[in-house]
Amino acid sequence: MENIREEVKEEAEIIRHAGEIPEVAFWNSLHFLTEDPEGPKLKLSLAEEEYLKKAVIERYLLIIERDLTYENKGKSHYRGLERAIANWKRISSFAEREGFALEPLRKKVLECFQIYLKKLSEKEFFQEKEQLKELAGVLGISFNENQFKER
């Protein structure tokens, strides 16, 4: 694998720890590295661009995992199922546009979703039913109310 310069590694770390929309951090990093008068004005290799794009994917997955971790419910950093849905749509769009395989990402999110479902109480399940149904739909799986009883 081609060497990744330190400046690119540093920007990838910024992306991995960026806010709620890692694509914005990606474009900011790309601009800084290549065009910004105060930046290093690098000509990035394909491997370096790919490295930055992978950081975007990693950050999206971390955000989605955070919002599909049952133990995070009620904590200040938890954003809920609606954010998980929005971020799945964002990562899907980014992955397809940038040539990343979507299925491995879908499988990771699906695992988190299934664990989340198993930890819900019956009351929580029915309170979140519409969001659960929507998330299942965007992940391409079927969903019905009887799933709670089948666990």
JSON list of C-alpha atoms in Angstrom, two decimals:
[
{"chain": "A", "resi": 1, "resn": "MET", "atom": "CA", "xyz": [0.00, 0.00, 0.00]},
{"chain": "A", "resi": 2, "resn": "GLU", "atom": "CA", "xyz": [1.15, 3.47, -0.85]},
{"chain": "A", "resi": 3, "resn": "ASN", "atom": "CA", "xyz": [2.44, 5.60, 2.02]},
{"chain": "A", "resi": 4, "resn": "ILE", "atom": "CA", "xyz": [-0.02, 8.03, 3.53]},
{"chain": "A", "resi": 5, "resn": "ARG", "atom": "CA", "xyz": [1.56, 11.34, 4.49]},
{"chain": "A", "resi": 6, "resn": "GLU", "atom": "CA", "xyz": [1.26, 12.57, 8.07]},
{"chain": "A", "resi": 7, "resn": "GLU", "atom": "CA", "xyz": [-0.80, 15.60, 7.07]},
{"chain": "A", "resi": 8, "resn": "VAL", "atom": "CA", "xyz": [-3.39, 13.29, 5.51]},
{"chain": "A", "resi": 9, "resn": "LYS", "atom": "CA", "xyz": [-3.40, 11.02, 8.59]},
{"chain": "A", "resi": 10, "resn": "GLU", "atom": "CA", "xyz": [-3.98, 14.05, 10.81]},
{"chain": "A", "resi": 11, "resn": "GLU", "atom": "CA", "xyz": [-6.91, 15.22, 8.70]},
{"chain": "A", "resi": 12, "resn": "ALA", "atom": "CA", "xyz": [-8.38, 11.70, 8.73]},
{"chain": "A", "resi": 13, "resn": "GLU", "atom": "CA", "xyz": [-8.28, 11.79, 12.54]},
{"chain": "A", "resi": 14, "resn": "ILE", "atom": "CA", "xyz": [-10.11, 15.11, 12.47]},
{"chain": "A", "resi": 15, "resn": "ILE", "atom": "CA", "xyz": [-12.79, 13.54, 10.25]},
{"chain": "A", "resi": 16, "resn": "ARG", "atom": "CA", "xyz": [-13.07, 10.50, 12.55]},
{"chain": "A", "resi": 17, "resn": "HIS", "atom": "CA", "xyz": [-13.77, 12.81, 15.49]},
{"chain": "A", "resi": 18, "resn": "ALA", "atom": "CA", "xyz": [-15.79, 15.43, 13.63]},
{"chain": "A", "resi": 19, "resn": "GLY", "atom": "CA", "xyz": [-19.38, 16.33, 14.38]},
{"chain": "A", "resi": 20, "resn": "GLU", "atom": "CA", "xyz": [-22.58, 14.88, 13.07]},
{"chain": "A", "resi": 21, "resn": "ILE", "atom": "CA", "xyz": [-21.88, 15.20, 9.35]},
{"chain": "A", "resi": 22, "resn": "PRO", "atom": "CA", "xyz": [-18.46, 13.76, 8.53]},
{"chain": "A", "resi": 23, "resn": "GLU", "atom": "CA", "xyz": [-18.75, 14.62, 4.85]},
{"chain": "A", "resi": 24, "resn": "VAL", "atom": "CA", "xyz": [-18.47, 18.29, 5.74]},
{"chain": "A", "resi": 25, "resn": "ALA", "atom": "CA", "xyz": [-15.25, 17.56, 7.61]},
{"chain": "A", "resi": 26, "resn": "PHE", "atom": "CA", "xyz": [-14.03, 15.56, 4.60]},
{"chain": "A", "resi": 27, "resn": "TRP", "atom": "CA", "xyz": [-14.55, 18.45, 2.18]},
{"chain": "A", "resi": 28, "resn": "ASN", "atom": "CA", "xyz": [-12.96, 20.87, 4.64]},
{"chain": "A", "resi": 29, "resn": "SER", "atom": "CA", "xyz": [-9.95, 18.57, 4.99]},
{"chain": "A", "resi": 30, "resn": "LEU", "atom": "CA", "xyz": [-9.67, 18.10, 1.25]},
{"chain": "A", "resi": 31, "resn": "HIS", "atom": "CA", "xyz": [-9.75, 21.86, 0.74]},
{"chain": "A", "resi": 32, "resn": "PHE", "atom": "CA", "xyz": [-7.20, 22.46, 3.50]},
{"chain": "A", "resi": 33, "resn": "LEU", "atom": "CA", "xyz": [-4.80, 19.83, 2.20]},
{"chain": "A", "resi": 34, "resn": "THR", "atom": "CA", "xyz": [-4.97, 20.81, -1.46]},
{"chain": "A", "resi": 35, "resn": "GLU", "atom": "CA", "xyz": [-6.12, 24.41, -1.97]},
{"chain": "A", "resi": 36, "resn": "ASP", "atom": "CA", "xyz": [-6.13, 26.44, 1.23]},
{"chain": "A", "resi": 37, "resn": "PRO", "atom": "CA", "xyz": [-3.42, 29.15, 1.13]},
{"chain": "A", "resi": 38, "resn": "GLU", "atom": "CA", "xyz": [-2.58, 28.22, 4.74]},
{"chain": "A", "resi": 39, "resn": "GLY", "atom": "CA", "xyz": [-2.56, 24.49, 4.01]},
{"chain": "A", "resi": 40, "resn": "PRO", "atom": "CA", "xyz": [0.23, 22.28, 2.64]},
{"chain": "A", "resi": 41, "resn": "LYS", "atom": "CA", "xyz": [-1.14, 22.41, -0.96]},
{"chain": "A", "resi": 42, "resn": "LEU", "atom": "CA", "xyz": [-0.60, 18.71, -1.53]},
{"chain": "A", "resi": 43, "resn": "LYS", "atom": "CA", "xyz": [-1.47, 16.73, -4.62]},
{"chain": "A", "resi": 44, "resn": "LEU", "atom": "CA", "xyz": [-3.16, 13.77, -3.00]},
{"chain": "A", "resi": 45, "resn": "SER", "atom": "CA", "xyz": [-2.66, 10.27, -4.31]},
{"chain": "A", "resi": 46, "resn": "LEU", "atom": "CA", "xyz": [-5.67, 8.06, -4.90]},
{"chain": "A", "resi": 47, "resn": "ALA", "atom": "CA", "xyz": [-4.68, 6.09, -1.80]},
{"chain": "A", "resi": 48, "resn": "GLU", "atom": "CA", "xyz": [-4.67, 9.27, 0.29]},
{"chain": "A", "resi": 49, "resn": "GLU", "atom": "CA", "xyz": [-8.09, 10.34, -0.98]},
{"chain": "A", "resi": 50, "resn": "GLU", "atom": "CA", "xyz": [-9.38, 6.84, -0.25]},
{"chain": "A", "resi": 51, "resn": "TYR", "atom": "CA", "xyz": [-7.90, 7.06, 3.25]},
{"chain": "A", "resi": 52, "resn": "LEU", "atom": "CA", "xyz": [-9.86, 10.24, 3.93]},
{"chain": "A", "resi": 53, "resn": "LYS", "atom": "CA", "xyz": [-13.06, 8.76, 2.51]},
{"chain": "A", "resi": 54, "resn": "LYS", "atom": "CA", "xyz": [-12.69, 5.70, 4.73]},
{"chain": "A", "resi": 55, "resn": "ALA", "atom": "CA", "xyz": [-12.49, 8.06, 7.71]},
{"chain": "A", "resi": 56, "resn": "VAL", "atom": "CA", "xyz": [-15.89, 9.45, 6.66]},
{"chain": "A", "resi": 57, "resn": "ILE", "atom": "CA", "xyz": [-17.34, 5.93, 6.57]},
{"chain": "A", "resi": 58, "resn": "GLU", "atom": "CA", "xyz": [-15.81, 5.09, 9.96]},
{"chain": "A", "resi": 59, "resn": "ARG", "atom": "CA", "xyz": [-17.26, 8.24, 11.52]},
{"chain": "A", "resi": 60, "resn": "TYR", "atom": "CA", "xyz": [-20.73, 7.60, 10.13]},
{"chain": "A", "resi": 61, "resn": "LEU", "atom": "CA", "xyz": [-20.62, 4.05, 11.50]},
{"chain": "A", "resi": 62, "resn": "LEU", "atom": "CA", "xyz": [-19.58, 5.34, 14.94]},
{"chain": "A", "resi": 63, "resn": "ILE", "atom": "CA", "xyz": [-22.44, 7.83, 14.97]},
{"chain": "A", "resi": 64, "resn": "ILE", "atom": "CA", "xyz": [-24.98, 5.20, 13.91]},
{"chain": "A", "resi": 65, "resn": "GLU", "atom": "CA", "xyz": [-23.63, 2.74, 16.46]},
{"chain": "A", "resi": 66, "resn": "ARG", "atom": "CA", "xyz": [-23.92, 5.39, 19.17]},
{"chain": "A", "resi": 67, "resn": "ASP", "atom": "CA", "xyz": [-27.59, 5.91, 18.33]},
{"chain": "A", "resi": 68, "resn": "LEU", "atom": "CA", "xyz": [-28.29, 2.18, 18.13]},
{"chain": "A", "resi": 69, "resn": "THR", "atom": "CA", "xyz": [-26.67, 1.44, 21.49]},
{"chain": "A", "resi": 70, "resn": "TYR", "atom": "CA", "xyz": [-29.48, 0.89, 23.95]},
{"chain": "A", "resi": 71, "resn": "GLU", "atom": "CA", "xyz": [-27.30, 1.86, 26.91]},
{"chain": "A", "resi": 72, "resn": "ASN", "atom": "CA", "xyz": [-26.90, 5.35, 25.45]},
{"chain": "A", "resi": 73, "resn": "LYS", "atom": "CA", "xyz": [-30.62, 6.14, 25.71]},
{"chain": "A", "resi": 74, "resn": "GLY", "atom": "CA", "xyz": [-31.15, 9.07, 28.05]},
{"chain": "A", "resi": 75, "resn": "LYS", "atom": "CA", "xyz": [-27.55, 10.25, 27.81]},
{"chain": "A", "resi": 76, "resn": "SER", "atom": "CA", "xyz": [-26.71, 13.68, 26.44]},
{"chain": "A", "resi": 77, "resn": "HIS", "atom": "CA", "xyz": [-24.81, 12.35, 23.42]},
{"chain": "A", "resi": 78, "resn": "TYR", "atom": "CA", "xyz": [-27.66, 10.05, 22.32]},
{"chain": "A", "resi": 79, "resn": "ARG", "atom": "CA", "xyz": [-29.56, 11.32, 19.29]},
{"chain": "A", "resi": 80, "resn": "GLY", "atom": "CA", "xyz": [-32.08, 8.52, 18.76]},
{"chain": "A", "resi": 81, "resn": "LEU", "atom": "CA", "xyz": [-33.41, 6.37, 15.98]},
{"chain": "A", "resi": 82, "resn": "GLU", "atom": "CA", "xyz": [-34.32, 9.28, 13.73]},
{"chain": "A", "resi": 83, "resn": "ARG", "atom": "CA", "xyz": [-30.66, 10.31, 13.63]},
{"chain": "A", "resi": 84, "resn": "ALA", "atom": "CA", "xyz": [-29.60, 6.72, 12.96]},
{"chain": "A", "resi": 85, "resn": "ILE", "atom": "CA", "xyz": [-32.02, 6.67, 10.00]},
{"chain": "A", "resi": 86, "resn": "ALA", "atom": "CA", "xyz": [-30.74, 10.01, 8.67]},
{"chain": "A", "resi": 87, "resn": "ASN", "atom": "CA", "xyz": [-27.13, 8.91, 9.03]},
{"chain": "A", "resi": 88, "resn": "TRP", "atom": "CA", "xyz": [-27.77, 5.56, 7.35]},
{"chain": "A", "resi": 89, "resn": "LYS", "atom": "CA", "xyz": [-29.17, 7.47, 4.39]},
{"chain": "A", "resi": 90, "resn": "ARG", "atom": "CA", "xyz": [-26.11, 9.72, 4.37]},
{"chain": "A", "resi": 91, "resn": "ILE", "atom": "CA", "xyz": [-23.58, 6.91, 4.60]},
{"chain": "A", "resi": 92, "resn": "SER", "atom": "CA", "xyz": [-25.45, 4.94, 1.91]},
{"chain": "A", "resi": 93, "resn": "SER", "atom": "CA", "xyz": [-25.39, 7.88, -0.45]},
{"chain": "A", "resi": 94, "resn": "PHE", "atom": "CA", "xyz": [-21.72, 8.63, 0.25]},
{"chain": "A", "resi": 95, "resn": "ALA", "atom": "CA", "xyz": [-20.67, 4.99, -0.11]},
{"chain": "A", "resi": 96, "resn": "GLU", "atom": "CA", "xyz": [-22.47, 4.54, -3.41]},
{"chain": "A", "resi": 97, "resn": "ARG", "atom": "CA", "xyz": [-21.21, 7.84, -4.79]},
{"chain": "A", "resi": 98, "resn": "GLU", "atom": "CA", "xyz": [-17.61, 7.10, -3.76]},
{"chain": "A", "resi": 99, "resn": "GLY", "atom": "CA", "xyz": [-17.56, 3.45, -4.84]},
{"chain": "A", "resi": 100, "resn": "PHE", "atom": "CA", "xyz": [-17.61, 1.72, -1.44]},
{"chain": "A", "resi": 101, "resn": "ALA", "atom": "CA", "xyz": [-19.42, -1.59, -1.07]},
{"chain": "A", "resi": 102, "resn": "LEU", "atom": "CA", "xyz": [-22.64, -0.94, 0.82]},
{"chain": "A", "resi": 103, "resn": "GLU", "atom": "CA", "xyz": [-23.38, -4.47, 1.98]},
{"chain": "A", "resi": 104, "resn": "PRO", "atom": "CA", "xyz": [-20.61, -4.73, 4.62]},
{"chain": "A", "resi": 105, "resn": "LEU", "atom": "CA", "xyz": [-21.76, -1.40, 6.06]},
{"chain": "A", "resi": 106, "resn": "ARG", "atom": "CA", "xyz": [-25.39, -2.52, 6.06]},
{"chain": "A", "resi": 107, "resn": "LYS", "atom": "CA", "xyz": [-24.43, -5.72, 7.89]},
{"chain": "A", "resi": 108, "resn": "LYS", "atom": "CA", "xyz": [-22.64, -3.76, 10.63]},
{"chain": "A", "resi": 109, "resn": "VAL", "atom": "CA", "xyz": [-25.60, -1.44, 11.12]},
{"chain": "A", "resi": 110, "resn": "LEU", "atom": "CA", "xyz": [-28.02, -4.36, 11.01]},
{"chain": "A", "resi": 111, "resn": "GLU", "atom": "CA", "xyz": [-26.08, -6.09, 13.81]},
{"chain": "A", "resi": 112, "resn": "CYS", "atom": "CA", "xyz": [-26.36, -2.97, 15.96]},
{"chain": "A", "resi": 113, "resn": "PHE", "atom": "CA", "xyz": [-30.06, -2.70, 15.15]},
{"chain": "A", "resi": 114, "resn": "GLN", "atom": "CA", "xyz": [-30.73, -6.31, 16.11]},
{"chain": "A", "resi": 115, "resn": "ILE", "atom": "CA", "xyz": [-28.92, -5.92, 19.44]},
{"chain": "A", "resi": 116, "resn": "TYR", "atom": "CA", "xyz": [-30.86, -2.71, 20.09]},
{"chain": "A", "resi": 117, "resn": "LEU", "atom": "CA", "xyz": [-34.16, -4.47, 19.38]},
{"chain": "A", "resi": 118, "resn": "LYS", "atom": "CA", "xyz": [-33.35, -7.28, 21.80]},
{"chain": "A", "resi": 119, "resn": "LYS", "atom": "CA", "xyz": [-32.79, -4.85, 24.66]},
{"chain": "A", "resi": 120, "resn": "LEU", "atom": "CA", "xyz": [-36.02, -2.90, 24.27]},
{"chain": "A", "resi": 121, "resn": "SER", "atom": "CA", "xyz": [-38.83, -3.43, 26.73]},
{"chain": "A", "resi": 122, "resn": "GLU", "atom": "CA", "xyz": [-42.25, -4.12, 25.26]},
{"chain": "A", "resi": 123, "resn": "LYS", "atom": "CA", "xyz": [-43.33, -0.58, 26.11]},
{"chain": "A", "resi": 124, "resn": "GLU", "atom": "CA", "xyz": [-40.24, 0.93, 24.43]},
{"chain": "A", "resi": 125, "resn": "PHE", "atom": "CA", "xyz": [-40.73, -1.30, 21.40]},
{"chain": "A", "resi": 126, "resn": "PHE", "atom": "CA", "xyz": [-44.24, -0.01, 20.85]},
{"chain": "A", "resi": 127, "resn": "GLN", "atom": "CA", "xyz": [-43.29, 3.60, 21.61]},
{"chain": "A", "resi": 128, "resn": "GLU", "atom": "CA", "xyz": [-40.55, 3.48, 18.97]},
{"chain": "A", "resi": 129, "resn": "LYS", "atom": "CA", "xyz": [-42.45, 1.26, 16.55]},
{"chain": "A", "resi": 130, "resn": "GLU", "atom": "CA", "xyz": [-42.66, 3.76, 13.69]},
{"chain": "A", "resi": 131, "resn": "GLN", "atom": "CA", "xyz": [-38.95, 4.64, 13.81]},
{"chain": "A", "resi": 132, "resn": "LEU", "atom": "CA", "xyz": [-38.03, 0.96, 14.13]},
{"chain": "A", "resi": 133, "resn": "LYS", "atom": "CA", "xyz": [-40.17, 0.21, 11.10]},
{"chain": "A", "resi": 134, "resn": "GLU", "atom": "CA", "xyz": [-38.59, 3.03, 9.11]},
{"chain": "A", "resi": 135, "resn": "LEU", "atom": "CA", "xyz": [-35.06, 1.95, 10.04]},
{"chain": "A", "resi": 136, "resn": "ALA", "atom": "CA", "xyz": [-35.83, -1.63, 9.06]},
{"chain": "A", "resi": 137, "resn": "GLY", "atom": "CA", "xyz": [-37.16, -0.35, 5.74]},
{"chain": "A", "resi": 138, "resn": "VAL", "atom": "CA", "xyz": [-34.06, 1.69, 4.88]},
{"chain": "A", "resi": 139, "resn": "LEU", "atom": "CA", "xyz": [-31.89, -1.28, 5.86]},
{"chain": "A", "resi": 140, "resn": "GLY", "atom": "CA", "xyz": [-33.93, -3.46, 3.51]},
{"chain": "A", "resi": 141, "resn": "ILE", "atom": "CA", "xyz": [-35.39, -5.87, 6.05]},
{"chain": "A", "resi": 142, "resn": "SER", "atom": "CA", "xyz": [-38.97, -6.69, 6.92]},
{"chain": "A", "resi": 143, "resn": "PHE", "atom": "CA", "xyz": [-40.49, -5.58, 10.19]},
{"chain": "A", "resi": 144, "resn": "ASN", "atom": "CA", "xyz": [-43.66, -6.40, 12.02]},
{"chain": "A", "resi": 145, "resn": "GLU", "atom": "CA", "xyz": [-45.03, -5.92, 15.51]},
{"chain": "A", "resi": 146, "resn": "ASN", "atom": "CA", "xyz": [-44.85, -9.64, 16.21]},
{"chain": "A", "resi": 147, "resn": "GLN", "atom": "CA", "xyz": [-41.06, -9.40, 16.15]},
{"chain": "A", "resi": 148, "resn": "PHE", "atom": "CA", "xyz": [-41.16, -8.23, 19.75]},
{"chain": "A", "resi": 149, "resn": "LYS", "atom": "CA", "xyz": [-42.94, -11.39, 20.85]},
{"chain": "A", "resi": 150, "resn": "GLU", "atom": "CA", "xyz": [-40.62, -13.59, 18.76]},
{"chain": "A", "resi": 151, "resn": "ARG", "atom": "CA", "xyz": [-37.47, -12.44, 20.57]}
]
